[in-house]
PDB file of C-alpha atoms in Angstrom:
ATOM      1  CA  MET A   1    -201.537  45.106-125.888  1.00 49.00           C
ATOM      2  CA  ALA A   2    -198.606  46.619-127.374  1.00 54.00           C
ATOM      3  CA  ILE A   3    -196.392  48.307-124.875  1.00 53.00           C
ATOM      4  CA  ASP A   4    -195.241  51.757-125.916  1.00 56.00           C
ATOM      5  CA  ASN A   5    -193.702  53.901-123.328  1.00 60.00           C
ATOM      6  CA  GLY A   6    -190.427  55.111-124.585  1.00 70.00           C
ATOM      7  CA  LYS A   7    -188.173  52.221-122.852  1.00 87.00           C
ATOM      8  CA  SER A   8    -188.803  49.676-125.231  1.00 96.00           C
ATOM      9  CA  LYS A   9    -185.620  48.628-126.967  1.00 97.00           C
ATOM     10  CA  GLY A  10    -185.268  47.480-130.715  1.00 98.00           C
ATOM     11  CA  VAL A  11    -182.484  46.274-133.206  1.00 98.00           C
ATOM     12  CA  LEU A  12    -181.869  47.111-136.747  1.00 98.00           C
ATOM     13  CA  VAL A  13    -180.153  44.124-138.587  1.00 98.00           C
ATOM     14  CA  ASP A  14    -178.338  45.080-141.786  1.00 98.00           C
ATOM     15  CA  LEU A  15    -177.463  42.099-143.558  1.00 98.00           C
ATOM     16  CA  THR A  16    -175.480  43.736-146.004  1.00 97.00           C
ATOM     17  CA  ARG A  17    -172.572  44.230-143.301  1.00 98.00           C
ATOM     18  CA  CYS A  18    -173.001  40.595-142.251  1.00 98.00           C
ATOM     19  CA  ILE A  19    -169.942  38.360-142.808  1.00 97.00           C
ATOM     20  CA  GLY A  20    -171.232  35.050-141.460  1.00 97.00           C
ATOM     21  CA  CYS A  21    -168.781  34.720-138.597  1.00 97.00           C
ATOM     22  CA  ARG A  22    -171.324  33.180-136.151  1.00 97.00           C
ATOM     23  CA  GLY A  23    -169.881  35.174-133.352  1.00 97.00           C
ATOM     24  CA  CYS A  24    -173.119  36.071-132.103  1.00 98.00           C
ATOM     25  CA  GLN A  25    -174.343  32.663-132.331  1.00 97.00           C
ATOM     26  CA  VAL A  26    -171.433  31.612-130.012  1.00 97.00           C
ATOM     27  CA  ALA A  27    -171.924  34.557-127.646  1.00 98.00           C
ATOM     28  CA  CYS A  28    -175.620  33.690-127.329  1.00 98.00           C
ATOM     29  CA  LYS A  29    -175.126  30.144-126.568  1.00 96.00           C
ATOM     30  CA  SER A  30    -172.539  31.018-123.818  1.00 97.00           C
ATOM     31  CA  TRP A  31    -174.329  33.747-122.209  1.00 97.00           C
ATOM     32  CA  ASN A  32    -177.422  31.632-121.797  1.00 97.00           C
ATOM     33  CA  GLU A  33    -175.476  28.617-120.863  1.00 96.00           C
ATOM     34  CA  ARG A  34    -176.815  26.605-123.787  1.00 95.00           C
ATOM     35  CA  SER A  35    -175.414  23.053-124.493  1.00 91.00           C
ATOM     36  CA  VAL A  36    -175.039  21.733-128.168  1.00 85.00           C
ATOM     37  CA  LYS A  37    -176.744  19.132-130.120  1.00 84.00           C
ATOM     38  CA  PRO A  38    -175.329  16.681-132.622  1.00 84.00           C
ATOM     39  CA  THR A  39    -175.877  17.757-136.057  1.00 84.00           C
ATOM     40  CA  VAL A  40    -175.199  16.297-139.598  1.00 83.00           C
ATOM     41  CA  MET A  41    -173.858  18.469-142.412  1.00 79.00           C
ATOM     42  CA  TYR A  42    -176.051  18.378-145.478  1.00 82.00           C
ATOM     43  CA  GLY A  43    -174.527  20.579-148.086  1.00 81.00           C
ATOM     44  CA  ASN A  44    -175.189  23.857-146.374  1.00 86.00           C
ATOM     45  CA  PHE A  45    -172.845  25.686-143.790  1.00 89.00           C
ATOM     46  CA  THR A  46    -175.660  26.739-141.761  1.00 94.00           C
ATOM     47  CA  ASN A  47    -175.114  24.771-138.392  1.00 93.00           C
ATOM     48  CA  PRO A  48    -177.595  23.906-136.638  1.00 93.00           C
ATOM     49  CA  PRO A  49    -179.933  23.786-139.921  1.00 92.00           C
ATOM     50  CA  LYS A  50    -182.543  26.005-137.797  1.00 92.00           C
ATOM     51  CA  LEU A  51    -183.433  27.097-134.300  1.00 96.00           C
ATOM     52  CA  ASN A  52    -183.763  24.936-131.617  1.00 95.00           C
ATOM     53  CA  SER A  53    -184.109  24.602-127.791  1.00 94.00           C
ATOM     54  CA  GLU A  54    -180.364  24.898-127.328  1.00 95.00           C
ATOM     55  CA  CYS A  55    -179.539  27.410-130.055  1.00 96.00           C
ATOM     56  CA  TYR A  56    -181.606  30.803-129.531  1.00 98.00           C
ATOM     57  CA  THR A  57    -179.977  32.550-132.829  1.00 97.00           C
ATOM     58  CA  ASN A  58    -178.272  31.132-135.583  1.00 96.00           C
ATOM     59  CA  ILE A  59    -176.723  32.523-138.866  1.00 97.00           C
ATOM     60  CA  ARG A  60    -178.251  31.078-142.227  1.00 96.00           C
ATOM     61  CA  TYR A  61    -175.961  30.753-145.227  1.00 96.00           C
ATOM     62  CA  VAL A  62    -178.012  31.437-148.360  1.00 95.00           C
ATOM     63  CA  GLU A  63    -176.211  30.751-151.699  1.00 91.00           C
ATOM     64  CA  TRP A  64    -177.325  31.448-155.266  1.00 85.00           C
ATOM     65  CA  GLU A  65    -175.848  31.334-158.513  1.00 84.00           C
ATOM     66  CA  THR A  66    -175.231  34.598-160.492  1.00 82.00           C
ATOM     67  CA  ASP A  67    -173.452  35.382-163.885  1.00 85.00           C
ATOM     68  CA  LYS A  68    -170.536  36.316-161.855  1.00 85.00           C
ATOM     69  CA  GLY A  69    -170.510  33.025-159.722  1.00 85.00           C
ATOM     70  CA  PRO A  70    -172.018  31.897-156.514  1.00 86.00           C
ATOM     71  CA  VAL A  71    -173.134  34.746-154.172  1.00 88.00           C
ATOM     72  CA  TRP A  72    -173.484  34.314-150.196  1.00 91.00           C
ATOM     73  CA  GLN A  73    -175.829  36.010-148.059  1.00 95.00           C
ATOM     74  CA  PHE A  74    -175.818  35.549-144.121  1.00 97.00           C
ATOM     75  CA  VAL A  75    -178.855  35.960-142.095  1.00 98.00           C
ATOM     76  CA  LYS A  76    -179.216  36.080-138.427  1.00 98.00           C
ATOM     77  CA  SER A  77    -182.467  34.511-137.046  1.00 97.00           C
ATOM     78  CA  GLN A  78    -183.821  35.032-133.503  1.00 98.00           C
ATOM     79  CA  CYS A  79    -187.108  35.800-131.899  1.00 98.00           C
ATOM     80  CA  MET A  80    -188.422  39.241-133.250  1.00 98.00           C
ATOM     81  CA  HIS A  81    -189.978  40.053-129.904  1.00 98.00           C
ATOM     82  CA  CYS A  82    -193.111  41.416-131.452  1.00 97.00           C
ATOM     83  CA  LYS A  83    -194.739  44.616-130.150  1.00 96.00           C
ATOM     84  CA  ASP A  84    -197.853  42.789-129.476  1.00 96.00           C
ATOM     85  CA  PRO A  85    -196.800  39.316-129.394  1.00 97.00           C
ATOM     86  CA  ALA A  86    -199.015  36.383-130.458  1.00 96.00           C
ATOM     87  CA  CYS A  87    -197.211  34.038-128.122  1.00 96.00           C
ATOM     88  CA  VAL A  88    -198.214  35.939-125.140  1.00 96.00           C
ATOM     89  CA  SER A  89    -201.722  36.354-126.107  1.00 95.00           C
ATOM     90  CA  ALA A  90    -202.088  32.586-126.698  1.00 95.00           C
ATOM     91  CA  CYS A  91    -200.455  31.406-123.436  1.00 96.00           C
ATOM     92  CA  PRO A  92    -203.190  30.599-120.821  1.00 94.00           C
ATOM     93  CA  ALA A  93    -200.902  30.677-117.893  1.00 95.00           C
ATOM     94  CA  SER A  94    -199.110  33.972-118.448  1.00 95.00           C
ATOM     95  CA  ALA A  95    -195.718  32.112-118.798  1.00 97.00           C
ATOM     96  CA  LEU A  96    -194.749  34.653-121.668  1.00 97.00           C
ATOM     97  CA  ILE A  97    -194.551  38.234-120.633  1.00 97.00           C
ATOM     98  CA  LYS A  98    -193.885  41.426-122.829  1.00 97.00           C
ATOM     99  CA  THR A  99    -191.625  43.630-120.665  1.00 96.00           C
ATOM    100  CA  PRO A 100    -191.895  47.446-120.797  1.00 95.00           C
ATOM    101  CA  GLU A 101    -188.043  47.224-122.232  1.00 95.00           C
ATOM    102  CA  GLY A 102    -189.172  45.218-125.023  1.00 96.00           C
ATOM    103  CA  PRO A 103    -188.083  41.501-124.556  1.00 98.00           C
ATOM    104  CA  VAL A 104    -190.730  38.818-124.618  1.00 98.00           C
ATOM    105  CA  THR A 105    -189.774  36.709-121.320  1.00 97.00           C
ATOM    106  CA  TYR A 106    -190.433  33.250-120.411  1.00 97.00           C
ATOM    107  CA  TYR A 107    -191.372  31.861-116.922  1.00 96.00           C
ATOM    108  CA  TYR A 108    -190.914  28.082-116.863  1.00 92.00           C
ATOM    109  CA  GLU A 109    -192.328  27.707-113.388  1.00 92.00           C
ATOM    110  CA  LYS A 110    -195.770  28.664-114.938  1.00 95.00           C
ATOM    111  CA  CYS A 111    -195.438  26.843-118.175  1.00 94.00           C
ATOM    112  CA  LEU A 112    -198.355  24.161-118.873  1.00 91.00           C
ATOM    113  CA  GLY A 113    -196.341  22.772-121.593  1.00 90.00           C
ATOM    114  CA  CYS A 114    -199.393  23.267-123.854  1.00 93.00           C
ATOM    115  CA  ARG A 115    -197.258  24.868-126.772  1.00 94.00           C
ATOM    116  CA  TYR A 116    -199.782  27.297-127.938  1.00 95.00           C
ATOM    117  CA  CYS A 117    -197.276  29.809-128.197  1.00 96.00           C
ATOM    118  CA  MET A 118    -195.621  27.556-130.687  1.00 96.00           C
ATOM    119  CA  MET A 119    -198.605  27.223-132.946  1.00 94.00           C
ATOM    120  CA  ALA A 120    -199.358  31.060-132.329  1.00 95.00           C
ATOM    121  CA  CYS A 121    -196.152  32.546-133.301  1.00 97.00           C
ATOM    122  CA  PRO A 122    -196.165  33.815-137.099  1.00 96.00           C
ATOM    123  CA  PHE A 123    -192.185  33.468-137.068  1.00 97.00           C
ATOM    124  CA  HIS A 124    -192.170  29.942-135.813  1.00 96.00           C
ATOM    125  CA  ILE A 125    -189.777  30.961-133.098  1.00 98.00           C
ATOM    126  CA  PRO A 126    -190.562  29.238-129.818  1.00 97.00           C
ATOM    127  CA  LYS A 127    -188.808  25.634-129.529  1.00 96.00           C
ATOM    128  CA  TYR A 128    -189.753  22.816-127.185  1.00 95.00           C
ATOM    129  CA  GLU A 129    -187.295  20.704-125.516  1.00 92.00           C
ATOM    130  CA  TRP A 130    -188.696  17.247-126.990  1.00 88.00           C
ATOM    131  CA  GLU A 131    -185.500  15.514-126.118  1.00 82.00           C
ATOM    132  CA  LYS A 132    -186.556  15.773-122.309  1.00 81.00           C
ATOM    133  CA  THR A 133    -188.824  13.175-121.015  1.00 71.00           C
ATOM    134  CA  VAL A 134    -187.948  13.016-117.313  1.00 65.00           C
ATOM    135  CA  PHE A 135    -187.098  15.731-114.567  1.00 65.00           C
ATOM    136  CA  PRO A 136    -186.223  18.387-115.269  1.00 67.00           C
ATOM    137  CA  PHE A 137    -189.396  18.878-117.236  1.00 81.00           C
ATOM    138  CA  PRO A 138    -189.350  19.753-120.787  1.00 89.00           C
ATOM    139  CA  TRP A 139    -189.689  23.581-121.463  1.00 92.00           C
ATOM    140  CA  VAL A 140    -190.280  26.035-124.274  1.00 95.00           C
ATOM    141  CA  ARG A 141    -186.889  27.757-125.330  1.00 96.00           C
ATOM    142  CA  LYS A 142    -186.318  30.973-127.391  1.00 97.00           C
ATOM    143  CA  CYS A 143    -184.293  34.258-127.483  1.00 98.00           C
ATOM    144  CA  THR A 144    -184.751  36.302-124.349  1.00 97.00           C
ATOM    145  CA  PHE A 145    -183.517  39.385-126.230  1.00 98.00           C
ATOM    146  CA  CYS A 146    -180.897  39.071-123.180  1.00 98.00           C
ATOM    147  CA  SER A 147    -183.584  40.732-120.900  1.00 97.00           C
ATOM    148  CA  ASP A 148    -181.126  40.555-117.758  1.00 96.00           C
ATOM    149  CA  ARG A 149    -178.548  42.270-119.739  1.00 97.00           C
ATOM    150  CA  ILE A 150    -180.931  45.068-120.907  1.00 97.00           C
ATOM    151  CA  ALA A 151    -182.399  45.575-117.235  1.00 95.00           C
ATOM    152  CA  ASP A 152    -178.784  46.092-116.086  1.00 95.00           C
ATOM    153  CA  GLY A 153    -178.034  48.815-118.835  1.00 95.00           C
ATOM    154  CA  LYS A 154    -175.876  46.311-120.947  1.00 97.00           C
ATOM    155  CA  THR A 155    -176.180  45.406-124.720  1.00 97.00           C
ATOM    156  CA  PRO A 156    -177.307  41.930-125.510  1.00 98.00           C
ATOM    157  CA  ALA A 157    -174.507  39.525-125.910  1.00 98.00           C
ATOM    158  CA  CYS A 158    -174.849  38.985-129.725  1.00 98.00           C
ATOM    159  CA  ILE A 159    -174.775  42.651-130.355  1.00 98.00           C
ATOM    160  CA  LYS A 160    -171.710  43.164-128.068  1.00 97.00           C
ATOM    161  CA  VAL A 161    -169.402  40.554-130.009  1.00 98.00           C
ATOM    162  CA  CYS A 162    -170.249  41.398-133.660  1.00 98.00           C
ATOM    163  CA  PRO A 163    -167.055  42.919-135.478  1.00 98.00           C
ATOM    164  CA  THR A 164    -168.968  44.483-138.413  1.00 98.00           C
ATOM    165  CA  ASN A 165    -171.562  46.414-136.529  1.00 98.00           C
ATOM    166  CA  VAL A 166    -174.545  44.637-138.045  1.00 98.00           C
ATOM    167  CA  MET A 167    -176.880  45.282-135.358  1.00 98.00           C
ATOM    168  CA  PHE A 168    -177.842  48.788-134.334  1.00 98.00           C
ATOM    169  CA  PHE A 169    -179.292  48.721-130.787  1.00 98.00           C
ATOM    170  CA  GLY A 170    -181.343  51.431-128.974  1.00 98.00           C
ATOM    171  CA  PRO A 171    -184.909  52.890-128.193  1.00 97.00           C
ATOM    172  CA  LEU A 172    -187.112  51.480-130.727  1.00 97.00           C
ATOM    173  CA  ASP A 173    -188.177  54.811-132.087  1.00 97.00           C
ATOM    174  CA  GLU A 174    -184.444  55.621-132.846  1.00 98.00           C
ATOM    175  CA  VAL A 175    -184.013  52.244-134.553  1.00 98.00           C
ATOM    176  CA  LYS A 176    -186.926  52.782-137.003  1.00 98.00           C
ATOM    177  CA  GLN A 177    -185.479  56.309-137.526  1.00 98.00           C
ATOM    178  CA  GLU A 178    -182.162  54.661-138.244  1.00 98.00           C
ATOM    179  CA  ALA A 179    -183.650  52.227-140.799  1.00 98.00           C
ATOM    180  CA  GLU A 180    -185.382  55.007-142.679  1.00 98.00           C
ATOM    181  CA  LYS A 181    -182.326  57.149-142.768  1.00 98.00           C
ATOM    182  CA  ARG A 182    -180.297  54.171-144.239  1.00 98.00           C
ATOM    183  CA  LEU A 183    -182.892  53.788-146.777  1.00 97.00           C
ATOM    184  CA  LYS A 184    -183.037  57.216-147.802  1.00 97.00           C
ATOM    185  CA  GLU A 185    -179.370  57.909-148.029  1.00 98.00           C
ATOM    186  CA  ASN A 186    -178.549  54.705-149.770  1.00 97.00           C
ATOM    187  CA  PRO A 187    -180.833  54.856-152.830  1.00 94.00           C
ATOM    188  CA  GLY A 188    -180.152  51.209-154.802  1.00 94.00           C
ATOM    189  CA  LYS A 189    -178.363  49.526-151.935  1.00 97.00           C
ATOM    190  CA  TYR A 190    -181.401  48.246-150.112  1.00 98.00           C
ATOM    191  CA  VAL A 191    -184.537  46.531-151.214  1.00 97.00           C
ATOM    192  CA  ASN A 192    -187.390  49.041-150.458  1.00 97.00           C
ATOM    193  CA  HIS A 193    -188.654  47.381-147.187  1.00 98.00           C
ATOM    194  CA  ILE A 194    -187.995  47.310-143.627  1.00 98.00           C
ATOM    195  CA  TYR A 195    -188.854  43.940-142.436  1.00 98.00           C
ATOM    196  CA  GLY A 196    -190.369  43.877-139.090  1.00 98.00           C
ATOM    197  CA  LYS A 197    -191.679  47.405-139.098  1.00 97.00           C
ATOM    198  CA  ASN A 198    -195.049  46.477-140.048  1.00 97.00           C
ATOM    199  CA  GLU A 199    -195.074  42.773-140.036  1.00 97.00           C
ATOM    200  CA  ALA A 200    -197.378  41.101-137.075  1.00 96.00           C
ATOM    201  CA  GLY A 201    -198.086  44.835-136.008  1.00 96.00           C
ATOM    202  CA  GLY A 202    -194.619  45.531-135.625  1.00 97.00           C
ATOM    203  CA  THR A 203    -191.525  43.934-133.974  1.00 98.00           C
ATOM    204  CA  ALA A 204    -188.472  44.985-131.696  1.00 98.00           C
ATOM    205  CA  TRP A 205    -186.258  43.433-134.332  1.00 98.00           C
ATOM    206  CA  MET A 206    -185.906  44.968-137.945  1.00 98.00           C
ATOM    207  CA  TYR A 207    -184.105  44.015-141.206  1.00 98.00           C
ATOM    208  CA  LEU A 208    -182.427  45.738-144.099  1.00 98.00           C
ATOM    209  CA  SER A 209    -181.314  43.885-147.036  1.00 98.00           C
ATOM    210  CA  ALA A 210    -179.841  44.040-150.502  1.00 96.00           C
ATOM    211  CA  VAL A 211    -181.597  41.057-151.521  1.00 95.00           C
ATOM    212  CA  PRO A 212    -185.447  40.415-151.665  1.00 96.00           C
ATOM    213  CA  PHE A 213    -186.485  39.160-148.436  1.00 98.00           C
ATOM    214  CA  ALA A 214    -188.514  36.057-149.902  1.00 97.00           C
ATOM    215  CA  GLN A 215    -185.325  34.946-151.414  1.00 95.00           C
ATOM    216  CA  LEU A 216    -183.577  34.765-148.251  1.00 96.00           C
ATOM    217  CA  GLY A 217    -186.202  32.754-146.674  1.00 96.00           C
ATOM    218  CA  PHE A 218    -188.333  35.425-144.938  1.00 98.00           C
ATOM    219  CA  ASP A 219    -192.036  34.895-144.538  1.00 97.00           C
ATOM    220  CA  VAL A 220    -193.338  37.937-146.688  1.00 97.00           C
ATOM    221  CA  ASP A 221    -197.007  37.096-146.345  1.00 96.00           C
ATOM    222  CA  ILE A 222    -197.252  37.960-142.434  1.00 96.00           C
ATOM    223  CA  PRO A 223    -200.131  40.596-142.357  1.00 94.00           C
ATOM    224  CA  ALA A 224    -199.597  43.887-140.617  1.00 94.00           C
ATOM    225  CA  LYS A 225    -202.317  43.444-138.397  1.00 90.00           C
ATOM    226  CA  PRO A 226    -201.109  42.276-134.757  1.00 86.00           C
ATOM    227  CA  HIS A 227    -201.892  38.686-134.363  1.00 72.00           C
ATOM    228  CA  PRO A 228    -203.852  38.897-131.149  1.00 71.00           C
ATOM    229  CA  ASP A 229    -206.332  40.973-132.857  1.00 61.00           C
ATOM    230  CA  TYR A 230    -207.190  37.944-134.994  1.00 62.00           C
ATOM    231  CA  THR A 231    -207.428  35.711-131.800  1.00 58.00           C
ATOM    232  CA  TRP A 232    -209.643  38.198-129.782  1.00 50.00           C
ATOM    233  CA  SER A 233    -211.973  38.533-132.888  1.00 51.00           C
ATOM    234  CA  MET A 234    -212.470  35.069-133.076  1.00 49.00           C
ATOM    235  CA  LEU A 235    -212.928  34.696-129.326  1.00 47.00           C
ATOM    236  CA  ARG A 236    -215.400  37.410-129.427  1.00 49.00           C
ATOM    237  CA  GLU A 237    -217.554  35.412-131.620  1.00 51.00           C
ATOM    238  CA  ILE A 238    -217.549  32.149-129.593  1.00 46.00           C
ATOM    239  CA  PRO A 239    -220.455  32.890-127.459  1.00 52.00           C
ATOM    240  CA  TYR A 240    -222.637  33.770-130.483  1.00 49.00           C
ATOM    241  CA  LYS A 241    -221.452  30.786-132.221  1.00 51.00           C
ATOM    242  CA  VAL A 242    -221.899  28.531-129.270  1.00 51.00           C
ATOM    243  CA  GLY A 243    -225.429  30.077-128.928  1.00 58.00           C
ATOM    244  CA  VAL A 244    -226.403  29.449-132.423  1.00 58.00           C
ATOM    245  CA  LEU A 245    -225.087  25.914-132.274  1.00 58.00           C
ATOM    246  CA  VAL A 246    -227.046  25.297-128.901  1.00 61.00           C
ATOM    247  CA  VAL A 247    -230.268  26.637-130.484  1.00 66.00           C
ATOM    248  CA  GLY A 248    -229.756  24.660-133.646  1.00 62.00           C
ATOM    249  CA  LEU A 249    -229.076  21.222-131.884  1.00 66.00           C
ATOM    250  CA  SER A 250    -231.986  21.971-129.603  1.00 65.00           C
ATOM    251  CA  LEU A 251    -234.341  22.315-132.524  1.00 73.00           C
ATOM    252  CA  ILE A 252    -232.920  19.089-134.248  1.00 67.00           C
ATOM    253  CA  ALA A 253    -233.433  17.356-130.856  1.00 62.00           C
ATOM    254  CA  ALA A 254    -236.775  18.719-130.572  1.00 64.00           C
ATOM    255  CA  PHE A 255    -237.676  17.746-134.011  1.00 62.00           C
ATOM    256  CA  ARG A 256    -236.390  14.143-133.612  1.00 64.00           C
ATOM    257  CA  ASN A 257    -238.173  13.693-130.248  1.00 66.00           C
ATOM    258  CA  ARG A 258    -241.428  14.997-131.808  1.00 63.00           C
ATOM    259  CA  GLY A 259    -240.992  12.475-134.481  1.00 53.00           C
ATOM    260  CA  SER A 260    -240.557   9.621-132.087  1.00 52.00           C
ATOM    261  CA  SER A 261    -243.380  10.868-129.944  1.00 53.00           C
ATOM    262  CA  GLU A 262    -245.769  10.894-132.772  1.00 53.00           C
ATOM    263  CA  GLN A 263    -244.487   7.301-133.832  1.00 53.00           C
ATOM    264  CA  GLY A 264    -244.802   6.173-129.989  1.00 54.00           C
ATOM    265  CA  SER A 265    -248.505   7.407-129.975  1.00 53.00           C
ATOM    266  CA  ASP A 266    -249.510   5.706-133.362  1.00 54.00           C
ATOM    267  CA  THR A 267    -248.420   2.249-131.971  1.00 50.00           C
ATOM    268  CA  THR A 268    -250.048   2.867-128.693  1.00 49.00           C
ATOM    269  CA  HIS A 269    -253.276   3.675-130.362  1.00 50.00           C
ATOM    270  CA  GLY A 270    -253.061   0.592-132.718  1.00 49.00           C
ATOM    271  CA  LYS A 271    -252.675  -1.805-129.575  1.00 46.00           C
ATOM    272  CA  GLU A 272    -255.750  -0.274-128.100  1.00 44.00           C
ATOM    273  CA  LYS A 273    -257.795  -1.061-130.817  1.00 40.00           C
TER     274      LYS A 273
END
């Protein structure tokens, strides 16, 4: 269930303000004490190319041609910290927990390594430490929303270092109000959509953009219904479907056994003659 107690924090990411400095990316890696992985340049300045077990947030460089020349747009990616997280619902060991303050936190000591959270996440955020094959055991990794800093009354590291105030941090209700206010007061500046306000039932991180979100690589087909609702609606049908399957298989078995019995009876009768 989604937690709504007035304590939950959120973030508005205004992509029109991002200059692609990657200060947030460096601050995140530093605060979480993550190492680096070898990368290869492939004609795009995004580095690493996508989130991984050592990179909880990164800046994607999106370039396209216009009549006036090439245009850049920078997109910050990290865990969206859903209000009703699919990853939490899918985890059989409660290794992922939605805290009252907003972050979806991970407890490695409970993790079974099943990676159901990776399959459940509609935003494809959790990453696995595939490179670790011996102790310490591989775990799932993702943005923590700096839950330790938030619990201490501090601002998340990525937001703290941003030089252009790309991110507005505060209570979730205030973040929504700020997003709606900017849309209303700046007609024509943004596309008329607050990404994350409704996607997957709503997320703690929301976006405003001057460019259509699909053009920036966002998944715009995520339904508004919280994903755990789909999970439980399917689970509720399992007893019924299993029952139907058992009855069906029993009938088939009975029919086949009946045919075998009749054939055996005929054979035996023939021998007696």
